[in-house]
Coordinates of C-alpha atoms in Angstrom, one line a residue:
Chain A
X104 CA 85.7 16.0 76.3
X105 CA 83.8 18.1 73.8
X106 CA 82.8 21.7 74.4
X107 CA 79.2 22.5 75.4
X108 CA 77.1 23.8 72.6
X109 CA 76.5 27.5 72.5
X110 CA 73.3 28.5 74.4
X111 CA 70.4 29.6 72.2
X112 CA 69.5 33.3 72.0
X113 CA 66.7 32.8 74.5
X114 CA 68.9 31.2 77.2
X115 CA 71.6 33.8 76.6
X116 CA 69.1 36.6 77.2
X117 CA 67.5 34.9 80.1
X118 CA 70.9 33.9 81.5
X119 CA 70.2 30.3 82.1
X120 CA 71.6 27.0 81.0
X121 CA 70.4 25.9 77.6
X122 CA 69.4 22.3 77.9
X123 CA 69.3 19.9 75.0
X124 CA 65.5 19.9 75.0
X125 CA 65.2 23.7 75.3
X126 CA 61.9 24.6 73.6
X127 CA 63.4 27.8 72.2
X128 CA 66.6 26.5 70.8
X129 CA 65.4 25.3 67.4
X130 CA 63.7 28.7 66.7
X131 CA 65.9 31.2 68.3
X132 CA 69.5 30.5 67.3
X133 CA 72.3 32.3 69.1
X134 CA 73.3 34.2 65.9
X135 CA 70.1 36.3 65.9
X136 CA 69.6 37.6 69.4
X137 CA 67.3 40.4 68.3
X138 CA 64.6 38.0 67.3
X139 CA 64.1 36.6 70.7
X140 CA 64.6 40.0 72.4
X141 CA 61.7 41.5 70.5
X142 CA 59.4 38.5 71.2
X143 CA 60.3 38.5 74.8
X144 CA 59.7 42.2 75.1
X145 CA 56.1 42.0 73.8
X146 CA 54.9 38.5 74.8
X147 CA 57.3 37.4 77.5
X148 CA 59.4 34.3 77.5
X149 CA 57.1 32.3 79.7
X150 CA 54.0 33.1 77.5
X151 CA 56.0 32.2 74.3
X152 CA 57.1 28.9 75.9
X153 CA 53.5 28.0 76.9
X154 CA 52.2 28.9 73.4
X155 CA 54.9 26.8 71.7
X156 CA 54.2 23.8 74.0
X157 CA 50.5 23.9 72.9
X158 CA 51.4 23.7 69.2
X159 CA 52.5 20.6 67.3
X160 CA 56.2 20.5 66.7
X161 CA 55.9 20.7 62.9
X162 CA 54.0 24.0 63.2
X163 CA 56.2 25.7 65.8
X164 CA 58.5 27.3 63.2
X165 CA 55.6 29.1 61.6
X166 CA 54.2 30.1 65.0
X167 CA 57.6 31.7 65.9
X168 CA 57.7 33.5 62.6
X169 CA 54.2 35.0 63.2
X170 CA 55.1 35.9 66.8
X171 CA 58.2 37.7 65.6
X172 CA 56.2 39.5 63.0
X173 CA 53.5 40.6 65.4
X174 CA 56.1 41.6 68.0
X175 CA 58.0 43.7 65.4
X176 CA 54.7 45.3 64.3
X177 CA 53.9 46.2 67.9
X178 CA 57.3 47.6 68.6
X179 CA 57.1 49.8 65.4
X180 CA 53.5 50.8 66.3
X181 CA 52.9 50.5 70.0
X182 CA 49.3 51.7 69.6
X183 CA 47.9 49.6 66.8
X184 CA 50.5 46.9 66.1
X185 CA 49.4 44.5 63.4
X186 CA 45.9 45.8 63.5
X187 CA 47.0 48.9 61.7
X188 CA 48.1 46.7 58.8
X189 CA 44.8 44.8 58.8
X190 CA 42.8 48.0 58.8
X191 CA 44.8 49.3 55.8
X192 CA 44.5 46.1 53.8
X193 CA 40.7 45.9 54.5
X194 CA 40.4 49.4 53.0
X195 CA 42.3 48.2 50.0
X196 CA 40.0 45.3 49.5
X197 CA 37.0 47.6 49.7
X198 CA 38.5 49.9 47.2
X199 CA 39.2 47.1 44.8
X200 CA 35.6 45.7 45.2
X201 CA 34.3 49.1 44.3
X202 CA 36.5 49.4 41.2
X203 CA 35.5 45.9 40.1
X204 CA 31.8 46.8 40.5
X205 CA 32.3 49.9 38.4
X206 CA 34.2 47.9 35.7
X207 CA 31.4 45.3 35.6
X208 CA 28.8 48.0 35.2
X209 CA 30.8 49.5 32.4
X210 CA 30.9 46.2 30.6
X211 CA 27.1 46.0 30.8
X212 CA 26.8 49.5 29.5
X213 CA 29.0 48.7 26.5
X214 CA 27.1 45.6 25.8
X215 CA 23.8 47.4 26.0
X216 CA 25.1 50.0 23.6
X217 CA 26.2 47.4 21.1
X218 CA 22.9 45.6 20.9
X219 CA 20.7 48.5 19.7
X220 CA 23.4 49.3 17.0
X221 CA 22.9 45.9 15.5
X222 CA 19.1 46.2 15.8
X223 CA 19.0 49.3 13.6
X224 CA 20.4 47.4 10.7
X225 CA 17.3 45.2 10.4
X226 CA 13.9 46.3 9.3
X227 CA 10.8 44.2 9.3
X228 CA 11.2 40.8 10.7
X229 CA 13.4 41.4 13.7
X230 CA 11.6 41.3 17.0
X231 CA 12.7 43.6 19.7
X232 CA 12.3 41.0 22.4
X233 CA 15.4 39.4 20.9
X234 CA 17.4 42.1 22.5
X235 CA 16.0 42.0 26.0
X236 CA 18.4 42.3 28.8
X237 CA 18.0 38.7 29.8
X238 CA 19.5 37.6 26.6
X239 CA 22.7 39.5 27.0
X240 CA 25.8 37.3 27.3
X241 CA 27.1 38.9 30.4
X242 CA 30.7 38.3 31.1
X243 CA 31.4 35.5 33.5
X244 CA 33.1 35.8 36.9
X245 CA 31.3 38.8 38.3
X246 CA 32.1 39.3 42.0
X247 CA 33.4 35.8 42.4
X248 CA 36.2 36.6 44.9
X249 CA 35.2 36.1 48.5
X250 CA 34.3 39.1 50.4
X251 CA 36.5 39.8 53.4
X252 CA 33.5 40.1 55.7
X253 CA 33.2 36.4 56.1
X254 CA 36.9 36.1 56.9
X255 CA 37.7 38.9 59.2
X256 CA 36.5 38.6 62.8
X257 CA 35.2 42.1 63.1
X258 CA 36.2 45.6 62.4
X259 CA 39.4 45.7 64.4
X260 CA 39.0 49.2 65.7
X261 CA 36.6 52.1 65.1
X262 CA 39.1 54.9 64.3
X263 CA 39.4 57.8 62.0
X264 CA 41.5 58.2 59.0
X265 CA 44.7 56.6 60.2
X266 CA 46.0 56.2 56.7
X267 CA 45.0 59.6 55.2
Chain B
X1342 CA 40.3 53.1 96.3
X1343 CA 37.8 51.8 93.8
X1344 CA 34.7 50.3 95.4
X1345 CA 34.6 47.7 92.6
X1346 CA 37.8 46.2 91.3
X1347 CA 38.5 46.3 87.6
X1348 CA 38.5 43.0 85.6
X1349 CA 42.3 42.9 85.7
X1350 CA 42.6 43.3 89.5
X1351 CA 39.8 40.8 90.0
X1352 CA 41.6 38.3 87.8
X1353 CA 44.9 38.9 89.5
X1354 CA 43.2 38.8 92.9
X1355 CA 44.6 42.0 94.2
X1356 CA 43.4 45.4 95.4
X1357 CA 42.4 47.8 92.7
X1358 CA 44.1 51.1 93.4
X1359 CA 42.6 54.4 92.3
X1360 CA 45.3 54.9 89.7
X1361 CA 45.2 51.3 88.4
X1362 CA 46.6 51.3 84.9
X1363 CA 44.2 48.7 83.7
X1364 CA 40.9 50.0 85.2
X1365 CA 39.9 52.4 82.4
X1366 CA 40.4 49.7 79.7
X1367 CA 39.4 46.5 81.4
X1368 CA 36.1 47.2 83.2
X1369 CA 34.7 44.6 85.6
X1370 CA 31.7 43.9 83.4
X1371 CA 33.9 42.3 80.7
X1372 CA 36.2 39.8 82.5
X1373 CA 36.9 37.8 79.3
X1374 CA 38.6 40.8 77.7
X1375 CA 41.4 40.9 80.3
X1376 CA 41.6 37.1 80.5
X1377 CA 42.3 37.0 76.8
X1378 CA 44.9 39.7 76.8
X1379 CA 46.6 38.2 79.9
X1380 CA 46.8 34.8 78.3
X1381 CA 48.8 36.0 75.4
X1382 CA 50.8 39.0 76.8
X1383 CA 50.7 38.7 80.5
X1384 CA 49.6 41.4 82.9
X1385 CA 53.0 42.8 83.4
X1386 CA 53.7 43.3 79.7
X1387 CA 50.3 44.8 79.1
X1388 CA 50.8 47.2 82.0
X1389 CA 54.3 48.2 80.7
X1390 CA 52.9 48.8 77.1
X1391 CA 50.1 51.0 78.4
X1392 CA 52.3 53.0 80.7
X1393 CA 54.7 53.8 77.8
X1394 CA 51.8 55.4 75.9
X1395 CA 50.2 58.8 76.3
X1396 CA 46.9 58.5 78.1
X1397 CA 44.8 59.5 75.1
X1398 CA 46.2 56.6 73.0
X1399 CA 45.8 53.8 75.6
X1400 CA 42.2 53.0 74.7
X1401 CA 43.2 52.1 71.1
X1402 CA 46.2 50.2 72.3
X1403 CA 44.1 48.2 74.7
X1404 CA 41.6 47.5 71.9
X1405 CA 44.3 46.4 69.5
X1406 CA 46.0 44.2 72.0
X1407 CA 42.6 42.5 72.7
X1408 CA 42.0 42.0 69.0
X1409 CA 45.4 40.5 68.5
X1410 CA 45.0 38.3 71.6
X1411 CA 41.7 37.0 70.3
X1412 CA 43.2 36.2 66.9
X1413 CA 46.1 34.3 68.6
X1414 CA 43.7 32.3 70.7
X1415 CA 41.6 31.4 67.7
X1416 CA 44.7 30.6 65.6
X1417 CA 47.6 29.7 67.8
X1418 CA 50.0 29.2 64.9
X1419 CA 49.4 32.3 62.8
X1420 CA 47.3 34.7 65.0
X1421 CA 46.4 37.9 63.1
X1422 CA 49.2 37.3 60.7
X1423 CA 46.9 34.7 59.2
X1424 CA 44.3 37.4 58.5
X1425 CA 47.0 39.6 56.9
X1426 CA 48.0 36.8 54.7
X1427 CA 44.4 36.2 53.6
X1428 CA 43.8 39.8 52.9
X1429 CA 46.9 40.0 50.8
X1430 CA 45.7 37.0 48.8
X1431 CA 42.3 38.6 48.4
X1432 CA 43.9 41.8 47.1
X1433 CA 46.0 39.8 44.7
X1434 CA 43.0 38.0 43.4
X1435 CA 40.9 41.2 43.1
X1436 CA 43.7 43.0 41.2
X1437 CA 43.9 40.1 38.8
X1438 CA 40.2 40.1 38.3
X1439 CA 40.1 43.8 37.8
X1440 CA 42.9 43.7 35.2
X1441 CA 40.9 41.0 33.3
X1442 CA 37.7 43.0 33.5
X1443 CA 39.5 46.1 32.3
X1444 CA 41.0 44.2 29.4
X1445 CA 37.5 43.0 28.5
X1446 CA 36.3 46.5 28.5
X1447 CA 39.1 47.5 26.2
X1448 CA 38.2 44.7 23.7
X1449 CA 34.5 45.5 23.8
X1450 CA 35.1 49.2 23.4
X1451 CA 37.4 48.5 20.4
X1452 CA 35.0 46.2 18.7
X1453 CA 32.1 48.6 19.3
X1454 CA 34.1 51.4 17.7
X1455 CA 35.0 49.3 14.7
X1456 CA 31.4 48.2 14.1
X1457 CA 30.1 51.7 14.3
X1458 CA 32.7 52.9 11.8
X1459 CA 31.9 50.1 9.4
X1460 CA 28.1 50.9 9.6
X1461 CA 28.7 54.6 9.0
X1462 CA 30.9 53.9 6.0
X1463 CA 28.3 51.4 4.6
X1464 CA 25.4 53.8 5.0
X1465 CA 27.4 56.6 3.3
X1466 CA 28.0 54.3 0.3
X1467 CA 24.3 53.5 0.1
X1468 CA 23.5 57.1 0.1
X1469 CA 26.0 57.9 -2.7
X1470 CA 24.8 55.1 -5.0
X1471 CA 21.2 56.3 -4.6
X1472 CA 19.6 52.9 -4.4
X1473 CA 16.0 53.0 -3.2
X1474 CA 15.8 49.3 -2.3
X1475 CA 15.6 48.5 1.4
X1476 CA 18.6 46.9 3.0
X1477 CA 18.8 43.2 3.2
X1478 CA 17.3 41.5 6.2
X1479 CA 19.8 38.7 6.0
X1480 CA 22.5 39.5 8.6
X1481 CA 25.3 37.6 6.8
X1482 CA 25.2 39.8 3.8
X1483 CA 26.2 42.9 5.8
X1484 CA 29.5 41.5 6.9
X1485 CA 31.1 40.2 3.6

C-alpha cells in the first residue's frame, strides 16, 4: 500500500485532510508554507477558495500569484497595501509626462531657431511665408503613450506626501 | 448604542455597538462599500486589520482596502496588481520615448551648432575678400 501524499500547505495550516481535488493543492505546495499563511492572514482561506472557484482553471495560478503579492504588500504596509505602490507609480508617470512635454517643447524651439538662420542667407526671392510654423517638420510621436487616467479607476487615496 | 446601525452591522444583521470598529469607516449611507470589502476580505479579517492600527490611520486603511477590493472584483485574476503592471509598462514606454526625444534634441542641437559655425566662417571669408557682389540666391551653392 502506497503512502498518502503529503498535505498541501493550506491543509497543513488548516489541519485538515488534503483531498485529491483540494483547490489549494496545485498552488500552495507543502514546501512553501509561508505563501499560504500570508494569503490566509489577509484574505482568509474561505475567501481564497471562493475566489479560485470563480476563476477558470488556467488562470488560477496567476490569480494566486497576485493574491500573494497583494497579501505581502498589505502585511508590509498595513495602512496602504498595494495602493501605496500604485500611488507612487502614478506620480512617476506624471513626472515622465512632464519631462516628455518639456523635451518636445525644446525640439520645437530648436527647430524654430534653425529656420530663421537659413532665412538670413537668402535675399530677394525668398518669401517669409515659407517658414511659417505650419511648415515645420515636427518630430513624430508626440504624446503617443496612453495617459494613465483612462486606465486607473480613480485616485486611490487623497493623501499627502507619502513618498517625500 | 447607535440609533442607526453602520453598513457593516446592517450587512451582518447584528446590533451595532457604540464602539463598533466598522462604524466610523462604513457608514450606513454607503452599503456597497462594506459589501465590497466583505466579499474579498471578510468582516473578521477587516476588523482585525483595523484593530491592529492606530485610530488615526484607520480611515486610510479602510479606503485602501475598499480600493483593492474593488480592483479585485473588477479583475478577479489580477486585482490591483494588474494596474501596477500597466503602470510599470507605461513607465517603461515613457522612459523609452523620453530617451528617443532627448537623443533627437542632441542631434538637432549638434546640427544647429555646426550650421551656425559654417555660416560664421563663410561670412568672415566674404568680408576678407572684400567682394561687393550679393550672395547667391541659389541654396545649393552655399553648401559645396
